[in-house]
């Protein structure tokens, strides 16, 4: 009975805390937006890098999204970086992009840069494109092919760079445009959007942000050494986040979002979560990498705290789905309570941030709750694949690419 009551108390406390954070994030977003509206800056010159691989279905829409950005035509160049990993066969990303750029009156200057190797991934592509660009840009920004940044994104970022202490500006993402996807994809969209709002956005606005991600990231060129991203890990952004924490670099946010497209199939979601969790297990190696790069021997207190939070997050991530299953078997009324909470959660996010396209609150809340039952499958798959290592075996590891091309 004590265990049951303790679980009820923890669930209710967590639910209320989560809802309050959504409202606080919305209030701070509105305040920051109003504080920045009407301000003007010196109009720095921007280079936007978009790494692409098997993005045939996205490139026309990607260019259209970039054209909607509100910036001076001669102050923004867009480098679309393809790769030798994707052979040119007439239906490849580069050919599709070249056709999309021909005979069109485009506001910004576009250039296709081809990463000349068949190995490597996004980090190598971005670093290569940056090295080809030269030193004529003030700010480097990175987006993905499926990114849909709000019109004023660069203007808000530019104002942040007027503060000389700011070298890294992060735009947070929410996931939408999912009305044609399955229930797990819809649940993923809502879950990840809430995660961005409650885990990252609210910390950013308190100037306690500690996570950068691989897209929607703006960096002052003078803060970049020889490359933008580390290339030693599956997820380049986690290693970069630890590096910024260790060197006490400030991460600033902007009060508008980029809209991302979620994976459309459950297997794609699981594989993506597998990649994320795979890097999340590499905390020790990441810290060692950062220490070597910064030529330090003593790990800072901030890094130690971040490491503890990362380990805690890994545990919660892994046990969420088994816990949900146990709750469902234990007493169905708790699942009903979680569903009622999900309705309030989706409603709060919709009122504040207008994430969803269709007003289907009850169905979306069901999708969010259903997604919790599969949330741990990626981490569990990663742990299972590592079992041979306990007996001295080797595990072949390759970064999974979420497909963005129509399957034949």
CSV table of N, CA and C in Angstrom, one decimal, residues 167-290:
chain,number,residue,atom,x,y,z
A,167,UNK,N,28.4,33.3,-28.4
A,167,UNK,CA,29.0,32.7,-29.6
A,167,UNK,C,28.2,31.6,-30.2
A,168,UNK,N,27.2,31.0,-29.4
A,168,UNK,CA,26.4,29.9,-29.8
A,168,UNK,C,24.9,30.3,-29.6
A,169,UNK,N,24.2,30.3,-30.7
A,169,UNK,CA,22.7,30.5,-30.6
A,169,UNK,C,22.0,29.3,-31.1
A,170,UNK,N,21.1,28.8,-30.3
A,170,UNK,CA,20.3,27.6,-30.6
A,170,UNK,C,18.9,27.9,-30.9
A,171,UNK,N,18.3,27.4,-32.0
A,171,UNK,CA,16.9,27.5,-32.2
A,171,UNK,C,16.3,26.1,-31.9
A,172,UNK,N,15.3,26.1,-31.0
A,172,UNK,CA,14.7,24.8,-30.6
A,172,UNK,C,13.7,24.4,-31.6
A,173,UNK,N,13.4,23.1,-31.6
A,173,UNK,CA,12.6,22.5,-32.7
A,173,UNK,C,11.3,21.9,-32.0
A,174,UNK,N,10.2,22.0,-32.7
A,174,UNK,CA,9.0,21.3,-32.4
A,174,UNK,C,8.6,20.5,-33.6
A,175,UNK,N,7.9,19.4,-33.4
A,175,UNK,CA,7.6,18.5,-34.5
A,175,UNK,C,6.1,18.6,-34.8
A,176,UNK,N,5.8,18.8,-36.1
A,176,UNK,CA,4.4,18.9,-36.5
A,176,UNK,C,4.3,18.3,-37.9
A,177,UNK,N,3.3,18.7,-38.6
A,177,UNK,CA,3.1,18.3,-40.0
A,177,UNK,C,2.9,16.8,-40.1
A,178,UNK,N,2.3,16.2,-39.0
A,178,UNK,CA,2.3,14.7,-38.9
A,178,UNK,C,0.9,14.1,-39.1
A,179,UNK,N,0.0,14.9,-39.7
A,179,UNK,CA,-1.4,14.4,-39.7
A,179,UNK,C,-1.6,13.1,-40.5
A,180,UNK,N,-0.7,12.8,-41.5
A,180,UNK,CA,-0.8,11.7,-42.3
A,180,UNK,C,0.0,10.5,-41.8
A,181,UNK,N,0.7,10.7,-40.6
A,181,UNK,CA,1.5,9.6,-40.1
A,181,UNK,C,0.8,8.7,-39.2
A,182,UNK,N,1.4,7.6,-38.8
A,182,UNK,CA,0.8,6.6,-37.9
A,182,UNK,C,0.8,7.1,-36.4
A,183,UNK,N,0.1,6.3,-35.6
A,183,UNK,CA,0.0,6.8,-34.2
A,183,UNK,C,1.3,7.0,-33.4
A,184,UNK,N,2.3,6.1,-33.7
A,184,UNK,CA,3.6,6.3,-33.0
A,184,UNK,C,4.3,7.5,-33.5
A,185,UNK,N,4.2,7.8,-34.8
A,185,UNK,CA,4.8,9.1,-35.3
A,185,UNK,C,4.2,10.3,-34.7
A,186,UNK,N,2.8,10.3,-34.5
A,186,UNK,CA,2.1,11.4,-33.9
A,186,UNK,C,2.6,11.5,-32.4
A,187,UNK,N,2.6,10.4,-31.7
A,187,UNK,CA,3.0,10.4,-30.3
A,187,UNK,C,4.5,10.9,-30.2
A,188,UNK,N,5.3,10.5,-31.1
A,188,UNK,CA,6.7,10.9,-31.1
A,188,UNK,C,6.8,12.5,-31.3
A,189,UNK,N,6.0,13.0,-32.2
A,189,UNK,CA,5.9,14.4,-32.4
A,189,UNK,C,5.6,15.2,-31.2
A,190,UNK,N,4.6,14.8,-30.5
A,190,UNK,CA,4.1,15.5,-29.3
A,190,UNK,C,5.2,15.3,-28.2
A,191,UNK,N,5.7,14.1,-28.0
A,191,UNK,CA,6.6,13.8,-26.9
A,191,UNK,C,7.9,14.7,-27.1
A,192,UNK,N,8.5,14.7,-28.3
A,192,UNK,CA,9.7,15.4,-28.6
A,192,UNK,C,9.5,16.9,-28.5
A,193,UNK,N,8.3,17.4,-28.9
A,193,UNK,CA,8.0,18.8,-28.8
A,193,UNK,C,8.0,19.2,-27.3
A,194,UNK,N,7.3,18.4,-26.5
A,194,UNK,CA,7.3,18.8,-25.1
A,194,UNK,C,8.7,18.7,-24.5
A,195,UNK,N,9.5,17.7,-24.9
A,195,UNK,CA,10.8,17.5,-24.4
A,195,UNK,C,11.6,18.8,-24.7
A,196,UNK,N,11.5,19.3,-25.9
A,196,UNK,CA,12.3,20.5,-26.3
A,196,UNK,C,11.8,21.7,-25.5
A,197,UNK,N,10.5,21.8,-25.2
A,197,UNK,CA,10.0,23.0,-24.5
A,197,UNK,C,10.4,22.9,-23.0
A,198,UNK,N,10.2,21.7,-22.4
A,198,UNK,CA,10.4,21.6,-21.0
A,198,UNK,C,11.8,21.3,-20.6
A,199,UNK,N,12.6,20.6,-21.4
A,199,UNK,CA,13.9,20.2,-21.1
A,199,UNK,C,15.0,21.2,-21.5
A,200,UNK,N,14.8,21.9,-22.6
A,200,UNK,CA,15.8,22.7,-23.2
A,200,UNK,C,15.4,24.2,-23.2
A,201,UNK,N,14.2,24.5,-23.7
A,201,UNK,CA,13.8,25.9,-23.9
A,201,UNK,C,13.8,26.7,-22.6
A,202,UNK,N,13.2,26.2,-21.6
A,202,UNK,CA,13.1,26.9,-20.3
A,202,UNK,C,14.5,27.1,-19.7
A,203,UNK,N,15.4,26.2,-19.9
A,203,UNK,CA,16.8,26.4,-19.4
A,203,UNK,C,17.5,27.4,-20.2
A,204,UNK,N,17.3,27.4,-21.5
A,204,UNK,CA,18.0,28.4,-22.4
A,204,UNK,C,17.6,29.8,-21.9
A,205,UNK,N,16.3,30.0,-21.6
A,205,UNK,CA,15.9,31.4,-21.3
A,205,UNK,C,16.3,31.8,-20.0
A,206,UNK,N,16.7,30.9,-19.1
A,206,UNK,CA,17.3,31.3,-17.8
A,206,UNK,C,18.8,31.4,-17.9
A,207,UNK,N,19.3,31.3,-19.2
A,207,UNK,CA,20.8,31.3,-19.4
A,207,UNK,C,21.5,30.1,-18.7
A,208,UNK,N,20.8,29.0,-18.6
A,208,UNK,CA,21.3,27.8,-18.0
A,208,UNK,C,21.3,26.6,-19.0
A,209,UNK,N,21.2,27.0,-20.3
A,209,UNK,CA,21.1,26.0,-21.3
A,209,UNK,C,22.4,25.2,-21.4
A,210,UNK,N,22.3,23.9,-21.7
A,210,UNK,CA,23.5,23.1,-21.7
A,210,UNK,C,23.5,22.1,-22.9
A,211,UNK,N,22.5,22.2,-23.8
A,211,UNK,CA,22.5,21.3,-24.9
A,211,UNK,C,22.4,22.1,-26.2
A,212,UNK,N,23.3,21.7,-27.1
A,212,UNK,CA,23.1,22.2,-28.5
A,212,UNK,C,22.8,21.0,-29.3
A,213,UNK,N,22.1,21.2,-30.5
A,213,UNK,CA,21.8,20.1,-31.3
A,213,UNK,C,22.3,20.4,-32.7
A,214,UNK,N,22.2,19.3,-33.6
A,214,UNK,CA,22.9,19.4,-34.9
A,214,UNK,C,22.2,20.3,-35.9
A,215,UNK,N,21.0,20.7,-35.6
A,215,UNK,CA,20.3,21.6,-36.6
A,215,UNK,C,19.7,22.8,-35.8
A,216,UNK,N,19.5,23.9,-36.6
A,216,UNK,CA,19.0,25.1,-35.9
A,216,UNK,C,20.1,25.8,-35.1
A,217,UNK,N,21.4,25.5,-35.4
A,217,UNK,CA,22.5,26.0,-34.6
A,217,UNK,C,23.2,27.1,-35.3
A,218,UNK,N,23.4,28.2,-34.6
A,218,UNK,CA,24.2,29.4,-35.2
A,218,UNK,C,25.5,29.5,-34.4
A,219,UNK,N,26.6,29.7,-35.1
A,219,UNK,CA,27.9,29.8,-34.4
A,219,UNK,C,28.7,31.0,-34.9
A,220,UNK,N,29.2,31.9,-34.1
A,220,UNK,CA,30.1,32.9,-34.5
A,220,UNK,C,31.3,32.3,-35.1
A,221,UNK,N,31.7,32.7,-36.3
A,221,UNK,CA,32.8,32.1,-37.0
A,221,UNK,C,34.1,32.2,-36.2
A,222,UNK,N,34.3,33.3,-35.5
A,222,UNK,CA,35.6,33.5,-34.7
A,222,UNK,C,35.7,32.5,-33.6
A,223,UNK,N,34.5,31.8,-33.2
A,223,UNK,CA,34.6,30.8,-32.1
A,223,UNK,C,34.9,29.4,-32.6
A,224,UNK,N,35.0,29.2,-33.9
A,224,UNK,CA,35.2,27.9,-34.5
A,224,UNK,C,36.7,27.8,-34.7
A,225,UNK,N,37.3,26.6,-34.3
A,225,UNK,CA,38.7,26.3,-34.6
A,225,UNK,C,38.9,25.8,-36.0
A,226,UNK,N,39.2,24.6,-36.1
A,226,UNK,CA,39.4,24.0,-37.4
A,226,UNK,C,38.2,23.3,-38.0
A,227,UNK,N,37.3,23.0,-37.1
A,227,UNK,CA,36.0,22.3,-37.6
A,227,UNK,C,34.9,22.7,-36.6
A,228,UNK,N,33.7,22.5,-37.1
A,228,UNK,CA,32.5,22.8,-36.4
A,228,UNK,C,32.1,21.7,-35.4
A,229,UNK,N,32.0,20.5,-35.9
A,229,UNK,CA,31.5,19.4,-35.1
A,229,UNK,C,32.6,18.3,-34.9
A,230,UNK,N,32.6,17.7,-33.7
A,230,UNK,CA,33.5,16.5,-33.5
A,230,UNK,C,33.0,15.4,-34.4
A,231,UNK,N,33.9,14.5,-34.8
A,231,UNK,CA,33.5,13.4,-35.7
A,231,UNK,C,33.7,12.1,-35.1
A,232,UNK,N,34.0,12.0,-33.8
A,232,UNK,CA,34.4,10.8,-33.2
A,232,UNK,C,33.1,10.0,-32.7
A,233,UNK,N,32.0,10.6,-32.7
A,233,UNK,CA,30.8,9.9,-32.2
A,233,UNK,C,29.6,10.0,-33.1
A,234,UNK,N,28.6,9.1,-32.9
A,234,UNK,CA,27.5,9.0,-33.8
A,234,UNK,C,26.8,10.4,-33.8
A,235,UNK,N,26.5,10.9,-32.6
A,235,UNK,CA,25.8,12.2,-32.5
A,235,UNK,C,26.8,13.3,-32.1
A,236,UNK,N,27.1,14.1,-33.1
A,236,UNK,CA,28.1,15.2,-32.9
A,236,UNK,C,27.7,16.2,-31.9
A,237,UNK,N,26.3,16.4,-31.7
A,237,UNK,CA,25.9,17.5,-30.9
A,237,UNK,C,26.1,17.2,-29.4
A,238,UNK,N,26.1,16.0,-29.0
A,238,UNK,CA,26.3,15.7,-27.5
A,238,UNK,C,27.7,16.0,-27.1
A,239,UNK,N,28.7,15.6,-28.0
A,239,UNK,CA,30.1,15.9,-27.7
A,239,UNK,C,30.3,17.4,-27.6
A,240,UNK,N,29.7,18.1,-28.6
A,240,UNK,CA,29.9,19.6,-28.6
A,240,UNK,C,29.2,20.2,-27.4
A,241,UNK,N,28.1,19.7,-26.9
A,241,UNK,CA,27.4,20.2,-25.7
A,241,UNK,C,28.3,20.1,-24.5
A,242,UNK,N,29.0,18.9,-24.3
A,242,UNK,CA,29.9,18.7,-23.2
A,242,UNK,C,31.1,19.7,-23.3
A,243,UNK,N,31.6,19.9,-24.5
A,243,UNK,CA,32.7,20.8,-24.7
A,243,UNK,C,32.3,22.2,-24.3
A,244,UNK,N,31.1,22.7,-24.7
A,244,UNK,CA,30.7,24.1,-24.3
A,244,UNK,C,30.5,24.2,-22.8
A,245,UNK,N,30.0,23.1,-22.2
A,245,UNK,CA,29.8,23.2,-20.7
A,245,UNK,C,31.2,23.3,-20.0
A,246,UNK,N,32.1,22.4,-20.5
A,246,UNK,CA,33.4,22.4,-19.8
A,246,UNK,C,34.2,23.7,-20.0
A,247,UNK,N,34.0,24.4,-21.1
A,247,UNK,CA,34.7,25.6,-21.4
A,247,UNK,C,33.8,26.9,-21.0
A,248,UNK,N,32.7,26.6,-20.3
A,248,UNK,CA,31.8,27.6,-19.8
A,248,UNK,C,31.3,28.6,-20.9
A,249,UNK,N,31.0,28.1,-22.0
A,249,UNK,CA,30.4,28.9,-23.1
A,249,UNK,C,28.9,29.1,-22.9
A,250,UNK,N,28.5,30.2,-23.2
A,250,UNK,CA,27.0,30.6,-23.1
A,250,UNK,C,26.3,30.1,-24.3
A,251,UNK,N,25.1,29.5,-24.1
A,251,UNK,CA,24.2,29.1,-25.1
A,251,UNK,C,23.0,29.9,-25.1
A,252,UNK,N,22.7,30.7,-26.1
A,252,UNK,CA,21.6,31.6,-26.1
A,252,UNK,C,20.5,31.0,-27.0
A,253,UNK,N,19.2,31.3,-26.7
A,253,UNK,CA,18.1,30.8,-27.5
A,253,UNK,C,17.4,31.9,-28.2
A,254,UNK,N,16.6,31.6,-29.2
A,254,UNK,CA,15.8,32.6,-29.9
A,254,UNK,C,14.3,32.2,-29.6
A,255,UNK,N,13.4,33.2,-29.6
A,255,UNK,CA,12.0,33.0,-29.2
A,255,UNK,C,11.1,32.5,-30.3
A,256,UNK,N,11.7,31.7,-31.2
A,256,UNK,CA,10.8,31.1,-32.2
A,256,UNK,C,11.4,29.7,-32.6
A,257,UNK,N,10.6,28.9,-33.2
A,257,UNK,CA,10.9,27.5,-33.4
A,257,UNK,C,11.2,27.2,-34.8
A,258,UNK,N,11.9,26.1,-35.1
A,258,UNK,CA,11.9,25.5,-36.4
A,258,UNK,C,11.0,24.2,-36.3
A,259,UNK,N,10.2,24.0,-37.3
A,259,UNK,CA,9.4,22.9,-37.4
A,259,UNK,C,10.1,21.7,-38.0
A,260,UNK,N,10.1,20.5,-37.4
A,260,UNK,CA,10.7,19.4,-38.0
A,260,UNK,C,9.7,18.3,-38.3
A,261,UNK,N,10.1,17.5,-39.3
A,261,UNK,CA,9.3,16.3,-39.7
A,261,UNK,C,9.7,15.1,-38.9
A,262,UNK,N,8.8,14.4,-38.3
A,262,UNK,CA,9.2,13.2,-37.5
A,262,UNK,C,9.4,12.0,-38.4
A,263,UNK,N,10.1,11.0,-37.9
A,263,UNK,CA,10.2,9.7,-38.7
A,263,UNK,C,8.8,9.1,-38.8
A,264,UNK,N,8.5,8.5,-39.9
A,264,UNK,CA,7.1,8.1,-40.2
A,264,UNK,C,6.8,6.7,-39.9
A,265,UNK,N,7.8,5.9,-39.6
A,265,UNK,CA,7.5,4.5,-39.2
A,265,UNK,C,8.1,4.1,-37.9
A,266,UNK,N,7.5,3.2,-37.2
A,266,UNK,CA,8.0,2.8,-35.9
A,266,UNK,C,9.4,2.3,-35.9
A,267,UNK,N,9.8,1.5,-36.9
A,267,UNK,CA,11.1,1.0,-37.0
A,267,UNK,C,12.1,2.2,-37.2
A,268,UNK,N,11.7,3.3,-37.9
A,268,UNK,CA,12.6,4.4,-38.0
A,268,UNK,C,12.8,5.1,-36.7
A,269,UNK,N,11.7,5.2,-35.9
A,269,UNK,CA,11.8,5.8,-34.6
A,269,UNK,C,12.7,5.0,-33.7
A,270,UNK,N,12.6,3.7,-33.7
A,270,UNK,CA,13.4,2.9,-32.9
A,270,UNK,C,14.9,3.0,-33.2
A,271,UNK,N,15.1,3.0,-34.5
A,271,UNK,CA,16.5,3.1,-35.0
A,271,UNK,C,17.1,4.5,-34.7
A,272,UNK,N,16.3,5.5,-34.8
A,272,UNK,CA,16.8,6.8,-34.4
A,272,UNK,C,17.1,6.9,-32.9
A,273,UNK,N,16.2,6.4,-32.1
A,273,UNK,CA,16.5,6.4,-30.7
A,273,UNK,C,17.7,5.5,-30.3
A,274,UNK,N,17.9,4.5,-31.1
A,274,UNK,CA,19.1,3.6,-30.9
A,274,UNK,C,20.3,4.4,-31.1
A,275,UNK,N,20.4,5.2,-32.1
A,275,UNK,CA,21.6,6.1,-32.4
A,275,UNK,C,21.8,7.1,-31.3
A,276,UNK,N,20.7,7.7,-30.9
A,276,UNK,CA,20.9,8.7,-29.8
A,276,UNK,C,21.4,8.1,-28.5
A,277,UNK,N,20.8,6.9,-28.2
A,277,UNK,CA,21.2,6.2,-26.9
A,277,UNK,C,22.6,5.7,-27.0
A,278,UNK,N,23.0,5.3,-28.2
A,278,UNK,CA,24.3,4.7,-28.4
A,278,UNK,C,25.3,5.8,-28.0
A,279,UNK,N,25.1,7.0,-28.5
A,279,UNK,CA,26.0,8.1,-28.1
A,279,UNK,C,25.9,8.5,-26.6
A,280,UNK,N,24.7,8.4,-26.1
A,280,UNK,CA,24.5,8.8,-24.7
A,280,UNK,C,25.2,7.8,-23.8
A,281,UNK,N,25.5,6.6,-24.2
A,281,UNK,CA,26.3,5.7,-23.4
A,281,UNK,C,27.8,6.0,-23.4
A,282,UNK,N,28.2,6.9,-24.3
A,282,UNK,CA,29.6,7.2,-24.5
A,282,UNK,C,30.1,8.4,-23.7
A,283,UNK,N,29.4,8.6,-22.5
A,283,UNK,CA,29.7,9.8,-21.7
A,283,UNK,C,31.2,9.8,-21.3
A,284,UNK,N,31.7,8.7,-20.9
A,284,UNK,CA,33.1,8.6,-20.4
A,284,UNK,C,34.0,9.0,-21.6
A,285,UNK,N,33.8,8.4,-22.8
A,285,UNK,CA,34.6,8.7,-23.9
A,285,UNK,C,34.5,10.2,-24.3
A,286,UNK,N,33.3,10.7,-24.2
A,286,UNK,CA,33.0,12.1,-24.6
A,286,UNK,C,33.8,13.0,-23.7
A,287,UNK,N,33.8,12.8,-22.4
A,287,UNK,CA,34.5,13.6,-21.4
A,287,UNK,C,36.0,13.5,-21.7
A,288,UNK,N,36.5,12.3,-22.0
A,288,UNK,CA,37.9,12.2,-22.3
A,288,UNK,C,38.3,12.9,-23.5
A,289,UNK,N,37.4,12.9,-24.5
A,289,UNK,CA,37.7,13.7,-25.7
A,289,UNK,C,37.8,15.2,-25.4
A,290,UNK,N,36.8,15.7,-24.6
A,290,UNK,CA,36.8,17.1,-24.3
A,290,UNK,C,38.0,17.5,-23.5
